[in-house]
C-alpha atoms as a PDB file:
ATOM      1  CA  MET A   1       7.347  17.156 -12.402  1.00  0.00           C
ATOM      2  CA  THR A   2      11.070  16.664 -12.628  1.00  0.00           C
ATOM      3  CA  SER A   3      13.245  13.598 -12.367  1.00  0.00           C
ATOM      4  CA  THR A   4      14.519  15.158  -9.130  1.00  0.00           C
ATOM      5  CA  ASP A   5      10.976  14.964  -7.678  1.00  0.00           C
ATOM      6  CA  ILE A   6      10.750  11.295  -8.611  1.00  0.00           C
ATOM      7  CA  GLU A   7      14.181  10.612  -7.086  1.00  0.00           C
ATOM      8  CA  LEU A   8      13.232  12.426  -3.863  1.00  0.00           C
ATOM      9  CA  VAL A   9       9.968  10.487  -3.580  1.00  0.00           C
ATOM     10  CA  GLU A  10      11.821   7.207  -4.222  1.00  0.00           C
ATOM     11  CA  LYS A  11      14.290   8.168  -1.488  1.00  0.00           C
ATOM     12  CA  ALA A  12      11.452   8.949   0.973  1.00  0.00           C
ATOM     13  CA  ASN A  13       9.736   5.660   0.094  1.00  0.00           C
ATOM     14  CA  THR A  14      12.977   3.702   0.623  1.00  0.00           C
ATOM     15  CA  ALA A  15      13.553   5.491   3.961  1.00  0.00           C
ATOM     16  CA  PHE A  16      10.090   4.336   5.106  1.00  0.00           C
ATOM     17  CA  TYR A  17      10.907   0.667   4.524  1.00  0.00           C
ATOM     18  CA  GLU A  18      14.439   0.981   5.924  1.00  0.00           C
ATOM     19  CA  ALA A  19      13.056   2.547   9.130  1.00  0.00           C
ATOM     20  CA  MET A  20      10.730  -0.453   9.489  1.00  0.00           C
ATOM     21  CA  GLU A  21      13.584  -2.911   8.910  1.00  0.00           C
ATOM     22  CA  ARG A  22      15.748  -1.213  11.551  1.00  0.00           C
ATOM     23  CA  GLY A  23      12.871  -0.772  13.997  1.00  0.00           C
ATOM     24  CA  ASP A  24      13.625   2.968  14.034  1.00  0.00           C
ATOM     25  CA  PHE A  25      10.331   4.343  15.354  1.00  0.00           C
ATOM     26  CA  GLU A  26      11.679   7.894  15.646  1.00  0.00           C
ATOM     27  CA  LEU A  27      12.654   8.016  11.957  1.00  0.00           C
ATOM     28  CA  LEU A  28       9.432   6.295  10.905  1.00  0.00           C
ATOM     29  CA  SER A  29       7.410   8.909  12.823  1.00  0.00           C
ATOM     30  CA  ALA A  30       9.333  11.751  11.183  1.00  0.00           C
ATOM     31  CA  LEU A  31       8.513  10.393   7.706  1.00  0.00           C
ATOM     32  CA  TRP A  32       4.750  10.865   8.182  1.00  0.00           C
ATOM     33  CA  LEU A  33       2.841  14.129   7.785  1.00  0.00           C
ATOM     34  CA  ASN A  34       1.739  15.869  10.967  1.00  0.00           C
ATOM     35  CA  ASP A  35      -1.716  16.349   9.412  1.00  0.00           C
ATOM     36  CA  GLU A  36      -4.535  13.863   9.073  1.00  0.00           C
ATOM     37  CA  ILE A  37      -2.994  10.603   7.818  1.00  0.00           C
ATOM     38  CA  SER A  38      -4.319   7.109   7.159  1.00  0.00           C
ATOM     39  CA  CYS A  39      -2.997   3.574   6.973  1.00  0.00           C
ATOM     40  CA  VAL A  40      -4.327   0.141   6.066  1.00  0.00           C
ATOM     41  CA  HIS A  41      -2.172  -2.835   7.042  1.00  0.00           C
ATOM     42  CA  PRO A  42      -3.129  -6.140   5.382  1.00  0.00           C
ATOM     43  CA  GLY A  43      -6.181  -7.513   7.187  1.00  0.00           C
ATOM     44  CA  TRP A  44      -6.599  -4.445   9.421  1.00  0.00           C
ATOM     45  CA  PRO A  45      -9.337  -1.790   9.395  1.00  0.00           C
ATOM     46  CA  VAL A  46      -8.537   1.731   8.206  1.00  0.00           C
ATOM     47  CA  LEU A  47      -6.465   3.610  10.786  1.00  0.00           C
ATOM     48  CA  SER A  48      -6.897   7.386  10.801  1.00  0.00           C
ATOM     49  CA  GLY A  49      -4.939  10.090  12.533  1.00  0.00           C
ATOM     50  CA  ARG A  50      -1.315  10.303  13.549  1.00  0.00           C
ATOM     51  CA  GLY A  51      -1.857   8.682  16.967  1.00  0.00           C
ATOM     52  CA  GLU A  52      -3.630   5.582  15.633  1.00  0.00           C
ATOM     53  CA  VAL A  53      -1.272   5.118  12.678  1.00  0.00           C
ATOM     54  CA  LEU A  54       1.940   5.502  14.668  1.00  0.00           C
ATOM     55  CA  ARG A  55       0.619   3.271  17.479  1.00  0.00           C
ATOM     56  CA  SER A  56       0.095   0.522  14.891  1.00  0.00           C
ATOM     57  CA  TYR A  57       3.725   0.747  13.783  1.00  0.00           C
ATOM     58  CA  ALA A  58       4.923   0.714  17.390  1.00  0.00           C
ATOM     59  CA  LEU A  59       2.916  -2.507  17.928  1.00  0.00           C
ATOM     60  CA  ILE A  60       4.267  -4.107  14.761  1.00  0.00           C
ATOM     61  CA  MET A  61       7.846  -3.182  15.672  1.00  0.00           C
ATOM     62  CA  ALA A  62       7.442  -4.467  19.240  1.00  0.00           C
ATOM     63  CA  ASN A  63       6.154  -7.833  18.010  1.00  0.00           C
ATOM     64  CA  THR A  64       8.438  -8.371  15.021  1.00  0.00           C
ATOM     65  CA  GLU A  65      11.941  -9.562  15.782  1.00  0.00           C
ATOM     66  CA  TYR A  66      13.064  -9.432  12.155  1.00  0.00           C
ATOM     67  CA  ILE A  67      11.611  -7.926   8.981  1.00  0.00           C
ATOM     68  CA  GLN A  68      13.087  -7.293   5.569  1.00  0.00           C
ATOM     69  CA  PHE A  69      11.412  -5.779   2.529  1.00  0.00           C
ATOM     70  CA  PHE A  70      12.427  -6.517  -1.045  1.00  0.00           C
ATOM     71  CA  LEU A  71      10.513  -4.014  -3.167  1.00  0.00           C
ATOM     72  CA  THR A  72       9.634  -4.887  -6.756  1.00  0.00           C
ATOM     73  CA  ASP A  73       7.420  -3.299  -9.431  1.00  0.00           C
ATOM     74  CA  VAL A  74       8.067   0.167  -7.940  1.00  0.00           C
ATOM     75  CA  LYS A  75       6.293   2.907  -9.894  1.00  0.00           C
ATOM     76  CA  VAL A  76       6.386   6.591  -8.937  1.00  0.00           C
ATOM     77  CA  SER A  77       4.222   9.364 -10.328  1.00  0.00           C
ATOM     78  CA  VAL A  78       4.191  12.973  -9.204  1.00  0.00           C
ATOM     79  CA  ALA A  79       1.431  15.529  -9.784  1.00  0.00           C
ATOM     80  CA  GLY A  80       2.172  18.913  -8.247  1.00  0.00           C
ATOM     81  CA  ASP A  81       2.708  18.455  -4.509  1.00  0.00           C
ATOM     82  CA  THR A  82       1.325  14.894  -4.400  1.00  0.00           C
ATOM     83  CA  ALA A  83       3.133  11.690  -5.295  1.00  0.00           C
ATOM     84  CA  LEU A  84       1.904   8.145  -5.677  1.00  0.00           C
ATOM     85  CA  VAL A  85       4.128   5.088  -5.238  1.00  0.00           C
ATOM     86  CA  THR A  86       2.886   1.598  -6.011  1.00  0.00           C
ATOM     87  CA  CYS A  87       5.029  -1.450  -5.332  1.00  0.00           C
ATOM     88  CA  THR A  88       5.087  -5.072  -4.322  1.00  0.00           C
ATOM     89  CA  GLU A  89       6.492  -5.701  -0.854  1.00  0.00           C
ATOM     90  CA  ASN A  90       8.231  -9.077  -0.776  1.00  0.00           C
ATOM     91  CA  ILE A  91       8.407  -9.445   3.003  1.00  0.00           C
ATOM     92  CA  LEU A  92      10.523 -11.822   5.036  1.00  0.00           C
ATOM     93  CA  SER A  93       9.737 -11.659   8.753  1.00  0.00           C
ATOM     94  CA  GLY A  94      10.056 -13.560  11.982  1.00  0.00           C
ATOM     95  CA  GLY A  95       8.867 -13.117  15.521  1.00  0.00           C
ATOM     96  CA  PRO A  96      10.471 -14.144  18.785  1.00  0.00           C
ATOM     97  CA  ALA A  97      10.877 -17.892  19.268  1.00  0.00           C
ATOM     98  CA  GLU A  98       9.654 -19.684  22.366  1.00  0.00           C
ATOM     99  CA  ALA A  99      13.259 -20.323  23.431  1.00  0.00           C
ATOM    100  CA  ALA A 100      14.787 -17.110  24.742  1.00  0.00           C
ATOM    101  CA  GLY A 101      17.232 -15.359  22.452  1.00  0.00           C
ATOM    102  CA  GLU A 102      16.272 -17.274  19.309  1.00  0.00           C
ATOM    103  CA  LEU A 103      14.452 -16.038  16.239  1.00  0.00           C
ATOM    104  CA  GLY A 104      11.174 -17.735  15.396  1.00  0.00           C
ATOM    105  CA  PRO A 105      10.544 -19.266  11.976  1.00  0.00           C
ATOM    106  CA  LEU A 106      10.841 -16.866   9.045  1.00  0.00           C
ATOM    107  CA  VAL A 107       7.685 -16.279   7.044  1.00  0.00           C
ATOM    108  CA  GLY A 108       7.448 -14.864   3.524  1.00  0.00           C
ATOM    109  CA  GLN A 109       4.546 -12.715   2.408  1.00  0.00           C
ATOM    110  CA  LEU A 110       3.617 -10.730  -0.697  1.00  0.00           C
ATOM    111  CA  VAL A 111       1.824  -7.412  -0.220  1.00  0.00           C
ATOM    112  CA  VAL A 112       0.901  -4.850  -2.862  1.00  0.00           C
ATOM    113  CA  ALA A 113       1.219  -1.350  -1.481  1.00  0.00           C
ATOM    114  CA  THR A 114       0.192   2.156  -2.382  1.00  0.00           C
ATOM    115  CA  ASN A 115       2.033   4.980  -0.632  1.00  0.00           C
ATOM    116  CA  VAL A 116       0.818   8.539  -1.071  1.00  0.00           C
ATOM    117  CA  PHE A 117       3.255  11.372  -0.330  1.00  0.00           C
ATOM    118  CA  ARG A 118       2.789  15.125  -0.024  1.00  0.00           C
ATOM    119  CA  ARG A 119       5.485  17.713  -0.582  1.00  0.00           C
ATOM    120  CA  THR A 120       6.203  19.822   2.511  1.00  0.00           C
ATOM    121  CA  SER A 121       8.831  22.407   3.393  1.00  0.00           C
ATOM    122  CA  ASP A 122      10.683  19.484   5.055  1.00  0.00           C
ATOM    123  CA  GLY A 123      10.546  17.285   1.947  1.00  0.00           C
ATOM    124  CA  TRP A 124       8.176  14.499   0.889  1.00  0.00           C
ATOM    125  CA  LYS A 125       6.103  13.047   3.749  1.00  0.00           C
ATOM    126  CA  ILE A 126       3.786  10.029   3.840  1.00  0.00           C
ATOM    127  CA  TRP A 127       0.109  10.929   3.743  1.00  0.00           C
ATOM    128  CA  SER A 128      -1.306   7.428   3.382  1.00  0.00           C
ATOM    129  CA  HIS A 129      -0.115   3.806   3.201  1.00  0.00           C
ATOM    130  CA  HIS A 130      -2.343   0.970   2.015  1.00  0.00           C
ATOM    131  CA  GLY A 131      -1.131  -2.630   1.905  1.00  0.00           C
ATOM    132  CA  SER A 132      -3.159  -5.557   0.586  1.00  0.00           C
ATOM    133  CA  PRO A 133      -2.080  -9.194   0.684  1.00  0.00           C
ATOM    134  CA  VAL A 134      -1.489 -10.952  -2.611  1.00  0.00           C
ATOM    135  CA  LEU A 135      -3.501 -14.145  -2.562  1.00  0.00           C
ATOM    136  CA  THR A 136      -1.813 -16.960  -4.432  1.00  0.00           C
ATOM    137  CA  GLU A 137      -3.388 -20.239  -5.436  1.00  0.00           C
ATOM    138  CA  THR A 138      -1.804 -23.425  -4.217  1.00  0.00           C
ATOM    139  CA  GLU A 139      -1.271 -26.304  -6.657  1.00  0.00           C
ATOM    140  CA  ASP A 140      -4.246 -28.164  -5.099  1.00  0.00           C
ATOM    141  CA  GLU A 141      -6.558 -25.204  -5.764  1.00  0.00           C
ATOM    142  CA  GLU A 142      -5.315 -24.943  -9.346  1.00  0.00           C
ATOM    143  CA  ASP A 143      -5.997 -28.669  -9.865  1.00  0.00           C
ATOM    144  CA  GLU A 144      -9.570 -28.237  -8.580  1.00  0.00           C
ATOM    145  CA  ASP A 145     -10.195 -25.398 -11.062  1.00  0.00           C
ATOM    146  CA  SER A 146      -8.884 -27.265 -14.095  1.00  0.00           C
ATOM    147  CA  PRO A 147     -11.332 -29.372 -16.093  1.00  0.00           C
ATOM    148  CA  SER A 148     -11.036 -33.135 -15.592  1.00  0.00           C
END
């Protein structure tokens, strides 16, 4: 493993999120392996195969007017031709508003993600993406848990 490998994986990981932000389905598709791939979006079942996975992104892009990812806690490790990226996706998104031409309310969400990449002759490609929501306690829940 070289620092160049880590940099290339970081670049591929960043390209994945930037493609989502821009709604660039063609680029997003090119970032995935052509082999058997898998994806878990928060709250969704496991999606397997290129058709199912890419269809899910097409649906998300078609129904999301605005999305921005702020990645934190990014960690990259490379072992041979496989790389693992873990990160926290701090997501800001909004869908279409009821009034034409306006953006709906923006919603923030925290998701922890694991992205697995495989080295190919065309560079690092996504093999699997798994996102899980981060559940946070509200102040009311914290008060209920504390002893009286």
